[in-house]
C-alpha cells in the first residue's frame, strides 16, 4: 500500500489527501482480489422481503465487491485534483438504505440486479481563500457561490428486469437473484426467489460448514478410523485343500456428502507347489457410475509369497448406498497352501463444493 509523504513547512495541496484516498481504495481492492480473486463479483446482505399483498419486494442493506478501475473520472479540481486512474482493481459499493422495487408483473421471470456506480455527491458552497482580502473568505470558487461535491459515493441501485441493464459509465451491473412470479399471482410472495453466484460464504460460515462436514463424516466412519475406514481379515484355508475356494470382504456405507471413495485390496499366498490365485475389487452403488471392477487375471507363484494389489476410485453422491467388495480365490487344485492373507481398506474424501 502506497502512502503520501508530507513535509513540515511545505505548501499543502489538495492532491495530498486525494491521492491518499485513492491509494487506500486501491489497497482495499487488492485485499478483495486476494480473498476472492481478480474479476470476481461478490456480495453480502441484500436480504429480500417479498410482499404478501403487492407485486413488489424490499431489499435490505448490503455490499457488492466488483471488478473495475480505481477512479473512472478525475477527483477534485479548481486548478488541482487528481486525474482518473485506470488501474484495474476490485471496487466496493454499498447500499446503506433499504430499497423497495415495485411494478412487477405476474407470469414473468426477473433477474434482480445491483447497479453499482460512483457519483460525486453532497454538494455544498465551500469557503475559499481570498488572496485579495485574506481576512475575508470567498463563497465558492471565485466567490461565485456555486456548489461543489464533497464526497465520491460508491452506491447501489436495485433493479428487477428481464434483461440486464446497461452498465453505468462509472461502475458495473451485478446479478444477485432470480425471481419467478407465476401467472395470475397478485403478490410477489407467490414467486420463487433464487440467489446467484455473488453470495459466497463468509469465513465464519465456511469454518462452521467444514466443522459440520467433518463431524458428519466422523460419525459415519467406524471407531478408530479418523482418516477413512479400514479393515483387515486373514483367512486360513485347510492345508492340502483340493477344492477351489473364494474369500470375500465387504463394506457397506451410506455416503454423507458428494465425494470420492478410494479403495485398495491386498492378498498373498505361500505355497509349496506352483499355484494360481485371483484377486478382484468392486465398488458398487454410485449414482454417477454403476460399478467399477478390477481383475488382474492369474498370478502364479512357486514356493514363494505371491502378493497382489488392486485399487479403485468411484465418484459418489450424497445418500448413495455403496458396497465395496474384494474377492480372493484359488482354483481347484492339489496345491498345499501354508497361509492366505487378504486386506481391504477404503477412504472417503468429501467434495467441499457440494
XYZ file of C-alpha atoms in Angstrom:
354
model
C 0.000 0.000 0.000
C 1.380 3.394 -1.020
C 1.294 6.323 1.397
C 1.705 10.035 0.750
C 4.748 11.738 2.315
C 4.166 15.275 3.646
C 6.903 17.633 4.887
C 6.576 20.369 7.546
C 6.590 23.833 6.028
C 5.588 22.677 2.563
C 2.502 24.194 0.979
C -0.436 21.786 1.492
C -2.062 20.577 -1.711
C -5.445 19.001 -2.279
C -3.639 16.182 -4.077
C -2.036 15.143 -0.789
C -5.342 13.977 0.663
C -6.912 12.954 -2.638
C -4.027 10.655 -3.520
C -4.093 9.120 -0.063
C -7.752 8.282 -0.532
C -7.069 6.864 -3.986
C -4.201 4.700 -2.765
C -6.228 3.459 0.202
C -9.048 2.465 -2.136
C -6.616 0.573 -4.336
C -5.153 -1.217 -1.300
C -8.639 -2.292 -0.166
C -9.276 -3.592 -3.668
C -6.077 -5.639 -3.559
C -7.251 -7.253 -0.325
C -10.539 -8.200 -2.013
C -8.595 -9.529 -5.013
C -6.581 -11.719 -2.647
C -9.698 -13.121 -0.968
C -11.989 -13.641 -3.978
C -9.643 -13.492 -6.952
C -9.476 -10.916 -9.719
C -12.516 -10.164 -11.879
C -14.844 -11.843 -9.375
C -18.041 -10.212 -8.090
C -19.171 -10.922 -4.539
C -21.974 -9.656 -2.318
C -23.213 -9.815 1.245
C -26.525 -8.679 2.680
C -29.321 -7.585 0.316
C -31.975 -9.597 2.147
C -35.117 -9.792 0.006
C -38.592 -9.436 1.529
C -41.303 -10.450 -0.930
C -44.553 -8.565 -0.444
C -47.571 -10.612 0.532
C -50.038 -8.025 -0.759
C -48.455 -6.489 -3.858
C -46.164 -7.302 -6.751
C -43.166 -5.713 -5.083
C -40.290 -6.551 -2.781
C -37.962 -4.869 -0.323
C -34.174 -5.072 -0.302
C -32.032 -4.687 2.793
C -28.644 -3.048 3.112
C -25.704 -4.799 1.506
C -22.272 -4.590 -0.049
C -21.114 -5.510 -3.561
C -17.477 -6.039 -4.498
C -16.927 -5.904 -8.253
C -14.094 -5.520 -10.738
C -13.430 -2.066 -12.157
C -10.794 0.673 -12.030
C -9.543 2.828 -9.168
C -11.155 6.048 -10.421
C -13.246 6.368 -13.568
C -13.039 10.182 -13.532
C -10.781 12.856 -12.067
C -11.223 13.766 -8.404
C -11.220 17.363 -7.199
C -10.322 20.262 -9.419
C -10.085 24.048 -9.326
C -6.500 24.003 -10.527
C -5.572 20.837 -8.655
C -7.141 17.483 -8.067
C -6.104 14.009 -9.125
C -6.512 12.517 -12.580
C -8.607 9.432 -13.258
C -6.831 6.133 -12.618
C -7.409 3.206 -14.978
C -5.594 0.733 -12.729
C -7.830 -2.400 -12.623
C -8.924 -3.448 -9.151
C -11.961 -4.696 -7.235
C -14.188 -1.846 -6.022
C -16.665 -1.835 -3.155
C -20.191 -0.453 -3.492
C -22.579 -0.020 -0.568
C -26.347 0.044 -0.278
C -26.775 1.669 3.143
C -30.522 2.349 2.887
C -33.266 -0.283 2.330
C -34.923 -0.053 -1.084
C -38.307 -1.080 -2.474
C -38.832 -2.352 -6.017
C -42.408 -2.289 -7.345
C -44.222 -2.518 -10.671
C -43.618 -6.229 -11.196
C -45.868 -8.382 -13.402
C -47.195 -11.893 -12.949
C -46.046 -14.638 -15.294
C -42.577 -13.111 -15.540
C -39.069 -14.230 -14.670
C -36.935 -11.397 -13.333
C -33.277 -11.050 -12.534
C -32.588 -8.738 -9.615
C -29.536 -6.632 -10.395
C -27.269 -4.422 -8.333
C -26.469 -1.399 -10.492
C -23.211 -0.140 -8.984
C -21.654 3.223 -9.722
C -19.637 6.078 -8.279
C -21.190 9.538 -8.131
C -19.890 12.812 -6.726
C -22.446 13.983 -4.149
C -23.000 16.073 -1.005
C -22.687 19.372 -2.846
C -22.228 22.487 -0.768
C -20.857 26.036 -1.007
C -17.301 25.857 0.308
C -15.282 28.755 1.725
C -12.250 29.622 -0.412
C -9.162 31.637 0.390
C -9.351 35.275 -0.755
C -5.921 36.331 -1.966
C -7.074 39.946 -2.419
C -8.588 40.277 1.045
C -7.151 37.470 3.192
C -9.362 38.413 6.129
C -12.449 37.550 4.099
C -13.304 34.177 2.564
C -14.950 33.666 -0.769
C -18.212 31.750 -1.142
C -17.256 29.069 -3.618
C -14.575 29.367 -6.298
C -14.056 32.962 -7.413
C -16.799 33.939 -4.947
C -19.465 32.643 -7.354
C -21.464 30.905 -4.636
C -21.607 27.720 -6.695
C -21.825 24.286 -5.112
C -19.106 21.661 -5.235
C -19.401 17.922 -4.496
C -17.607 16.864 -1.320
C -17.973 13.065 -1.456
C -17.378 10.404 -4.094
C -20.042 7.871 -3.255
C -19.913 4.213 -4.382
C -23.594 3.298 -4.321
C -26.003 0.532 -5.358
C -29.412 0.777 -7.019
C -31.529 -2.390 -7.091
C -33.330 -3.133 -10.363
C -35.573 -6.058 -11.345
C -35.568 -6.646 -15.098
C -35.965 -9.344 -17.730
C -32.755 -8.187 -19.456
C -29.566 -6.826 -17.959
C -29.472 -3.019 -17.744
C -26.564 -1.143 -19.271
C -23.583 -0.655 -17.001
C -23.058 2.929 -15.783
C -20.038 4.813 -17.089
C -18.549 4.715 -13.596
C -19.499 1.232 -12.469
C -20.842 -2.234 -13.191
C -24.015 -4.329 -13.049
C -24.029 -7.463 -10.878
C -26.900 -10.022 -10.902
C -27.937 -11.041 -7.376
C -31.133 -13.118 -7.623
C -33.726 -14.546 -9.962
C -37.410 -14.108 -9.119
C -40.041 -16.174 -10.916
C -43.587 -14.834 -10.468
C -46.226 -17.320 -11.663
C -49.116 -16.359 -13.907
C -52.107 -14.958 -12.071
C -50.131 -14.064 -8.954
C -51.183 -10.871 -7.175
C -48.342 -10.834 -4.660
C -44.602 -11.279 -5.028
C -44.604 -13.785 -2.173
C -46.117 -16.319 -4.586
C -42.879 -16.237 -6.546
C -39.706 -18.300 -6.275
C -36.540 -16.457 -5.272
C -33.093 -17.938 -6.014
C -29.776 -16.392 -5.032
C -26.998 -16.304 -7.624
C -23.219 -16.694 -7.608
C -22.077 -13.491 -5.813
C -23.200 -14.695 -2.375
C -20.138 -16.529 -1.129
C -19.755 -17.960 2.350
C -18.051 -15.717 4.868
C -15.007 -17.137 6.657
C -17.008 -17.890 9.863
C -19.733 -19.574 7.774
C -17.132 -21.586 5.884
C -15.478 -22.643 9.138
C -18.827 -23.759 10.573
C -19.653 -25.685 7.386
C -16.324 -27.506 7.447
C -16.808 -28.406 11.119
C -20.263 -29.772 10.351
C -18.955 -31.734 7.394
C -16.122 -33.220 9.411
C -18.485 -34.081 12.258
C -20.901 -35.852 9.914
C -18.047 -37.682 8.229
C -16.600 -38.754 11.580
C -19.995 -40.014 12.741
C -20.240 -42.200 9.689
C -16.736 -43.688 10.000
C -16.002 -46.689 12.212
C -14.289 -46.018 15.528
C -10.532 -45.786 15.315
C -10.512 -44.793 11.665
C -10.281 -40.987 11.613
C -8.849 -40.838 8.091
C -11.376 -43.097 6.456
C -12.075 -46.687 7.322
C -10.024 -49.831 7.227
C -10.487 -53.489 7.967
C -8.138 -56.415 7.916
C -9.123 -60.076 7.825
C -6.957 -63.121 7.287
C -8.253 -66.463 6.092
C -6.577 -69.776 6.866
C -7.854 -72.346 4.385
C -7.499 -76.024 5.098
C -3.992 -77.211 4.179
C -3.781 -79.574 1.233
C -7.193 -78.392 0.052
C -8.198 -79.965 -3.203
C -11.269 -77.784 -3.752
C -11.431 -74.292 -5.097
C -12.454 -71.533 -2.662
C -13.206 -67.818 -2.651
C -12.913 -65.468 0.292
C -14.815 -62.186 0.265
C -14.510 -58.957 2.249
C -17.391 -56.485 2.038
C -18.009 -52.935 3.260
C -21.308 -51.100 3.012
C -21.850 -47.424 3.775
C -24.227 -44.522 3.189
C -22.421 -41.544 1.659
C -22.887 -38.368 3.802
C -21.818 -35.898 1.076
C -20.791 -35.930 -2.554
C -17.215 -37.092 -2.838
C -14.971 -39.978 -3.785
C -14.402 -43.480 -2.464
C -10.826 -44.754 -2.738
C -10.467 -48.493 -2.101
C -7.478 -50.838 -2.104
C -7.159 -54.559 -1.507
C -4.150 -56.836 -0.968
C -3.811 -60.613 -0.929
C -0.998 -63.114 -0.681
C -0.456 -66.844 -0.520
C 2.508 -69.011 0.356
C 2.580 -72.438 -1.180
C 4.865 -75.381 -1.647
C 3.816 -76.121 -5.197
C 3.058 -73.957 -8.233
C -0.372 -72.398 -7.965
C -2.571 -69.693 -9.370
C -4.718 -67.218 -7.442
C -7.037 -64.403 -8.467
C -7.999 -61.063 -6.835
C -10.942 -58.796 -7.727
C -12.101 -55.410 -6.369
C -15.550 -53.877 -6.968
C -17.202 -50.625 -5.832
C -20.956 -50.667 -6.465
C -23.943 -48.382 -5.893
C -22.866 -44.952 -7.140
C -25.459 -42.690 -8.771
C -22.702 -41.423 -11.064
C -21.208 -44.814 -12.046
C -22.833 -48.214 -11.822
C -19.761 -50.272 -10.937
C -16.015 -50.376 -11.098
C -14.182 -53.672 -11.137
C -10.504 -54.572 -11.327
C -9.234 -58.041 -12.078
C -5.546 -58.657 -12.685
C -6.136 -62.151 -14.002
C -3.996 -65.030 -12.845
C -0.921 -64.722 -10.672
C 1.366 -67.729 -10.360
C 3.927 -68.493 -7.684
C 6.392 -71.237 -6.996
C 7.361 -71.797 -3.364
C 7.255 -68.030 -2.788
C 4.832 -65.473 -1.419
C 2.694 -64.040 -4.184
C 1.329 -60.572 -3.295
C -1.422 -58.989 -5.352
C -2.782 -55.440 -5.003
C -5.692 -53.613 -6.593
C -7.113 -50.119 -6.174
C -10.190 -48.296 -7.417
C -11.828 -44.862 -7.243
C -15.546 -44.093 -7.500
C -17.345 -40.730 -7.645
C -20.259 -40.997 -5.203
C -23.331 -38.910 -4.442
C -24.810 -37.946 -1.093
C -27.192 -40.683 0.049
C -25.709 -43.426 -2.146
C -25.620 -46.901 -0.601
C -22.137 -48.086 -1.514
C -20.829 -51.642 -1.405
C -17.094 -52.313 -1.615
C -16.219 -55.943 -2.300
C -12.893 -57.751 -2.535
C -12.705 -61.355 -3.788
C -9.649 -63.521 -3.300
C -9.832 -67.001 -4.760
C -7.780 -70.045 -5.603
C -8.695 -72.597 -8.260
C -9.374 -76.231 -7.538
C -6.016 -77.965 -7.287
C -3.899 -80.281 -5.210
C -1.699 -77.447 -4.035
C -0.779 -77.100 -0.410
C -1.300 -73.545 0.929
C 0.652 -72.638 4.040
C -1.301 -69.423 4.611
C -3.519 -66.946 2.849
C -3.995 -63.282 3.769
C -6.371 -60.638 2.453
C -6.980 -56.987 3.383
C -9.499 -54.409 2.184
C -9.393 -50.722 3.067
C -11.062 -47.594 1.822
C -11.029 -43.849 2.345
C -13.850 -41.389 1.748
C -12.985 -37.883 0.532
C -15.852 -35.343 0.613
C -16.129 -32.712 -2.093
C -16.308 -29.420 -0.165
C -18.008 -27.616 -3.052
C -21.075 -29.887 -2.869
